[in-house]
Amino acid sequence: MQAGLARSESEGQRRMLALHDGGSRERLEIHPNLWAGIGLVRGGAGTALVGSHEEVAERIKEYHALGIDEFILSGYPHLEEAYWFGEGVLPRLQAQGLWQHPSGRQTAPSAQIPFARERESAGARTLP
């Protein structure tokens, strides 16, 4: 991964390489819950929001206060991280008025997951 960063003409890639070059794990946390080490395990010059559901929601709230209202989110592994975010972070953002279900209604965390809805309609227990 690092060899690819070194060949890039991107200023962002070069800065990320400088952070990675001999940096400690602590040095890669460039702001509370903002980790710059994701490029060590996958390509690209990226940073990751890391922490508990509450911590990640708080960081998103801070970005929102700065005027940022759209995010491109990814996680590893993809499916598990989508569940983690949808079930733990989105309800916190919704409670703070920072996210609204596309249909405009309040829902249980599994409401947007098709196979979870099927389980619920078959009598499986759901969250209140």
PDB file of C-alpha atoms in Angstrom:
ATOM      1  CA  MET A   1       0.000   0.000   0.000  1.00  0.00           C
ATOM      2  CA  GLN A   2       2.693   2.452   1.025  1.00  0.00           C
ATOM      3  CA  ALA A   3       4.663   1.971  -2.209  1.00  0.00           C
ATOM      4  CA  GLY A   4       1.618   3.086  -4.196  1.00  0.00           C
ATOM      5  CA  LEU A   5       1.263   6.203  -2.052  1.00  0.00           C
ATOM      6  CA  ALA A   6       4.920   7.061  -2.661  1.00  0.00           C
ATOM      7  CA  ARG A   7       4.427   7.051  -6.466  1.00  0.00           C
ATOM      8  CA  SER A   8       1.312   9.222  -6.384  1.00  0.00           C
ATOM      9  CA  GLU A   9       1.287  12.833  -7.526  1.00  0.00           C
ATOM     10  CA  SER A  10      -1.519  13.596  -5.074  1.00  0.00           C
ATOM     11  CA  GLU A  11      -0.657  16.022  -2.281  1.00  0.00           C
ATOM     12  CA  GLY A  12      -3.150  14.243  -0.030  1.00  0.00           C
ATOM     13  CA  GLN A  13      -1.429  10.915  -0.684  1.00  0.00           C
ATOM     14  CA  ARG A  14       1.987  12.443   0.086  1.00  0.00           C
ATOM     15  CA  ARG A  15       0.737  13.909   3.359  1.00  0.00           C
ATOM     16  CA  MET A  16      -0.810  10.596   4.333  1.00  0.00           C
ATOM     17  CA  LEU A  17       2.485   8.832   3.585  1.00  0.00           C
ATOM     18  CA  ALA A  18       4.310  11.330   5.812  1.00  0.00           C
ATOM     19  CA  LEU A  19       1.892  10.539   8.655  1.00  0.00           C
ATOM     20  CA  HIS A  20       2.385   6.797   8.157  1.00  0.00           C
ATOM     21  CA  ASP A  21       6.182   6.972   7.876  1.00  0.00           C
ATOM     22  CA  GLY A  22       7.381   5.751  11.231  1.00  0.00           C
ATOM     23  CA  GLY A  23       4.351   7.130  13.007  1.00  0.00           C
ATOM     24  CA  SER A  24       3.060   5.595  16.178  1.00  0.00           C
ATOM     25  CA  ARG A  25      -0.528   4.542  16.588  1.00  0.00           C
ATOM     26  CA  GLU A  26      -1.093   7.566  18.833  1.00  0.00           C
ATOM     27  CA  ARG A  27       0.309   9.927  16.182  1.00  0.00           C
ATOM     28  CA  LEU A  28      -2.198   8.579  13.663  1.00  0.00           C
ATOM     29  CA  GLU A  29      -5.111   9.764  15.805  1.00  0.00           C
ATOM     30  CA  ILE A  30      -5.117  13.266  14.350  1.00  0.00           C
ATOM     31  CA  HIS A  31      -8.209  14.457  16.234  1.00  0.00           C
ATOM     32  CA  PRO A  32     -10.345  12.704  18.835  1.00  0.00           C
ATOM     33  CA  ASN A  33     -11.867   9.661  17.128  1.00  0.00           C
ATOM     34  CA  LEU A  34     -10.311  10.566  13.751  1.00  0.00           C
ATOM     35  CA  TRP A  35      -7.720   7.972  12.707  1.00  0.00           C
ATOM     36  CA  ALA A  36      -5.391   8.477   9.747  1.00  0.00           C
ATOM     37  CA  GLY A  37      -4.077   4.906   9.702  1.00  0.00           C
ATOM     38  CA  ILE A  38      -6.692   3.417   7.384  1.00  0.00           C
ATOM     39  CA  GLY A  39      -4.248   3.760   4.462  1.00  0.00           C
ATOM     40  CA  LEU A  40      -1.983   1.260   6.196  1.00  0.00           C
ATOM     41  CA  VAL A  41      -4.514  -1.495   5.544  1.00  0.00           C
ATOM     42  CA  ARG A  42      -6.109  -0.355   2.286  1.00  0.00           C
ATOM     43  CA  GLY A  43      -5.322   2.004  -0.553  1.00  0.00           C
ATOM     44  CA  GLY A  44      -6.103   5.671  -0.670  1.00  0.00           C
ATOM     45  CA  ALA A  45      -5.599   8.727   1.452  1.00  0.00           C
ATOM     46  CA  GLY A  46      -8.357   8.372   3.941  1.00  0.00           C
ATOM     47  CA  THR A  47      -9.215   8.906   7.547  1.00  0.00           C
ATOM     48  CA  ALA A  48     -11.686   7.002   9.648  1.00  0.00           C
ATOM     49  CA  LEU A  49     -14.096   7.979  12.389  1.00  0.00           C
ATOM     50  CA  VAL A  50     -13.447   5.474  15.158  1.00  0.00           C
ATOM     51  CA  GLY A  51     -14.973   4.966  18.569  1.00  0.00           C
ATOM     52  CA  SER A  52     -18.223   4.050  20.234  1.00  0.00           C
ATOM     53  CA  HIS A  53     -21.629   4.795  18.724  1.00  0.00           C
ATOM     54  CA  GLU A  54     -21.856   7.865  20.946  1.00  0.00           C
ATOM     55  CA  GLU A  55     -18.367   9.108  20.038  1.00  0.00           C
ATOM     56  CA  VAL A  56     -18.921   8.731  16.300  1.00  0.00           C
ATOM     57  CA  ALA A  57     -22.295  10.496  16.552  1.00  0.00           C
ATOM     58  CA  GLU A  58     -20.638  13.345  18.489  1.00  0.00           C
ATOM     59  CA  ARG A  59     -17.928  13.762  15.836  1.00  0.00           C
ATOM     60  CA  ILE A  60     -20.578  13.875  13.095  1.00  0.00           C
ATOM     61  CA  LYS A  61     -22.456  16.469  15.146  1.00  0.00           C
ATOM     62  CA  GLU A  62     -19.258  18.565  15.283  1.00  0.00           C
ATOM     63  CA  TYR A  63     -18.831  18.332  11.507  1.00  0.00           C
ATOM     64  CA  HIS A  64     -22.478  19.302  11.069  1.00  0.00           C
ATOM     65  CA  ALA A  65     -21.938  22.389  13.231  1.00  0.00           C
ATOM     66  CA  LEU A  66     -19.183  23.383  10.781  1.00  0.00           C
ATOM     67  CA  GLY A  67     -21.674  23.184   7.901  1.00  0.00           C
ATOM     68  CA  ILE A  68     -20.928  19.683   6.632  1.00  0.00           C
ATOM     69  CA  ASP A  69     -24.195  17.867   6.016  1.00  0.00           C
ATOM     70  CA  GLU A  70     -23.271  14.985   3.716  1.00  0.00           C
ATOM     71  CA  PHE A  71     -20.804  12.187   4.312  1.00  0.00           C
ATOM     72  CA  ILE A  72     -19.466   9.281   2.308  1.00  0.00           C
ATOM     73  CA  LEU A  73     -19.110   6.466   4.800  1.00  0.00           C
ATOM     74  CA  SER A  74     -17.455   3.102   4.481  1.00  0.00           C
ATOM     75  CA  GLY A  75     -16.309   0.464   6.902  1.00  0.00           C
ATOM     76  CA  TYR A  76     -14.567  -2.889   7.034  1.00  0.00           C
ATOM     77  CA  PRO A  77     -16.075  -5.383   6.697  1.00  0.00           C
ATOM     78  CA  HIS A  78     -18.715  -3.450   4.779  1.00  0.00           C
ATOM     79  CA  LEU A  79     -21.897  -5.269   5.813  1.00  0.00           C
ATOM     80  CA  GLU A  80     -21.057  -5.519   9.497  1.00  0.00           C
ATOM     81  CA  GLU A  81     -20.067  -1.854   9.659  1.00  0.00           C
ATOM     82  CA  ALA A  82     -23.279  -0.831   7.893  1.00  0.00           C
ATOM     83  CA  TYR A  83     -25.254  -2.635  10.614  1.00  0.00           C
ATOM     84  CA  TRP A  84     -23.056  -1.133  13.344  1.00  0.00           C
ATOM     85  CA  PHE A  85     -23.657   2.386  12.036  1.00  0.00           C
ATOM     86  CA  GLY A  86     -27.341   1.913  11.237  1.00  0.00           C
ATOM     87  CA  GLU A  87     -28.237   0.338  14.546  1.00  0.00           C
ATOM     88  CA  GLY A  88     -26.025   2.409  16.824  1.00  0.00           C
ATOM     89  CA  VAL A  89     -25.145   5.775  15.286  1.00  0.00           C
ATOM     90  CA  LEU A  90     -28.220   6.658  13.207  1.00  0.00           C
ATOM     91  CA  PRO A  91     -30.636   6.477  16.161  1.00  0.00           C
ATOM     92  CA  ARG A  92     -28.407   8.916  18.071  1.00  0.00           C
ATOM     93  CA  LEU A  93     -28.244  11.272  15.102  1.00  0.00           C
ATOM     94  CA  GLN A  94     -32.014  11.001  14.684  1.00  0.00           C
ATOM     95  CA  ALA A  95     -32.574  11.840  18.368  1.00  0.00           C
ATOM     96  CA  GLN A  96     -30.467  14.991  17.904  1.00  0.00           C
ATOM     97  CA  GLY A  97     -32.370  15.998  14.768  1.00  0.00           C
ATOM     98  CA  LEU A  98     -29.348  15.398  12.531  1.00  0.00           C
ATOM     99  CA  TRP A  99     -30.777  12.497  10.544  1.00  0.00           C
ATOM    100  CA  GLN A 100     -34.248  11.639   9.376  1.00  0.00           C
ATOM    101  CA  HIS A 101     -35.475   8.371   7.940  1.00  0.00           C
ATOM    102  CA  PRO A 102     -36.097   8.905   4.205  1.00  0.00           C
ATOM    103  CA  SER A 103     -39.796   8.192   4.716  1.00  0.00           C
ATOM    104  CA  GLY A 104     -39.935  10.812   7.486  1.00  0.00           C
ATOM    105  CA  ARG A 105     -40.997   8.382  10.190  1.00  0.00           C
ATOM    106  CA  GLN A 106     -39.298   7.079  13.296  1.00  0.00           C
ATOM    107  CA  THR A 107     -38.416   3.431  12.952  1.00  0.00           C
ATOM    108  CA  ALA A 108     -36.790   0.554  14.731  1.00  0.00           C
ATOM    109  CA  PRO A 109     -33.185   0.086  13.600  1.00  0.00           C
ATOM    110  CA  SER A 110     -34.035  -2.966  11.489  1.00  0.00           C
ATOM    111  CA  ALA A 111     -36.879  -1.318   9.565  1.00  0.00           C
ATOM    112  CA  GLN A 112     -34.781  -0.592   6.482  1.00  0.00           C
ATOM    113  CA  ILE A 113     -33.244  -4.073   6.303  1.00  0.00           C
ATOM    114  CA  PRO A 114     -35.492  -6.187   4.041  1.00  0.00           C
ATOM    115  CA  PHE A 115     -34.757  -9.613   5.541  1.00  0.00           C
ATOM    116  CA  ALA A 116     -35.146  -8.191   9.071  1.00  0.00           C
ATOM    117  CA  ARG A 117     -38.639  -6.939   8.148  1.00  0.00           C
ATOM    118  CA  GLU A 118     -39.481 -10.434   6.933  1.00  0.00           C
ATOM    119  CA  ARG A 119     -38.361 -11.893  10.281  1.00  0.00           C
ATOM    120  CA  GLU A 120     -40.427  -9.307  12.153  1.00  0.00           C
ATOM    121  CA  SER A 121     -43.553 -10.069  10.154  1.00  0.00           C
ATOM    122  CA  ALA A 122     -42.994 -13.753  10.908  1.00  0.00           C
ATOM    123  CA  GLY A 123     -43.169 -12.989  14.628  1.00  0.00           C
ATOM    124  CA  ALA A 124     -39.544 -12.395  15.592  1.00  0.00           C
ATOM    125  CA  ARG A 125     -38.992  -9.975  18.471  1.00  0.00           C
ATOM    126  CA  THR A 126     -38.087  -6.411  17.473  1.00  0.00           C
ATOM    127  CA  LEU A 127     -36.692  -3.448  19.347  1.00  0.00           C
ATOM    128  CA  PRO A 128     -39.220  -0.933  20.695  1.00  0.00           C
TER     129      PRO A 128
END
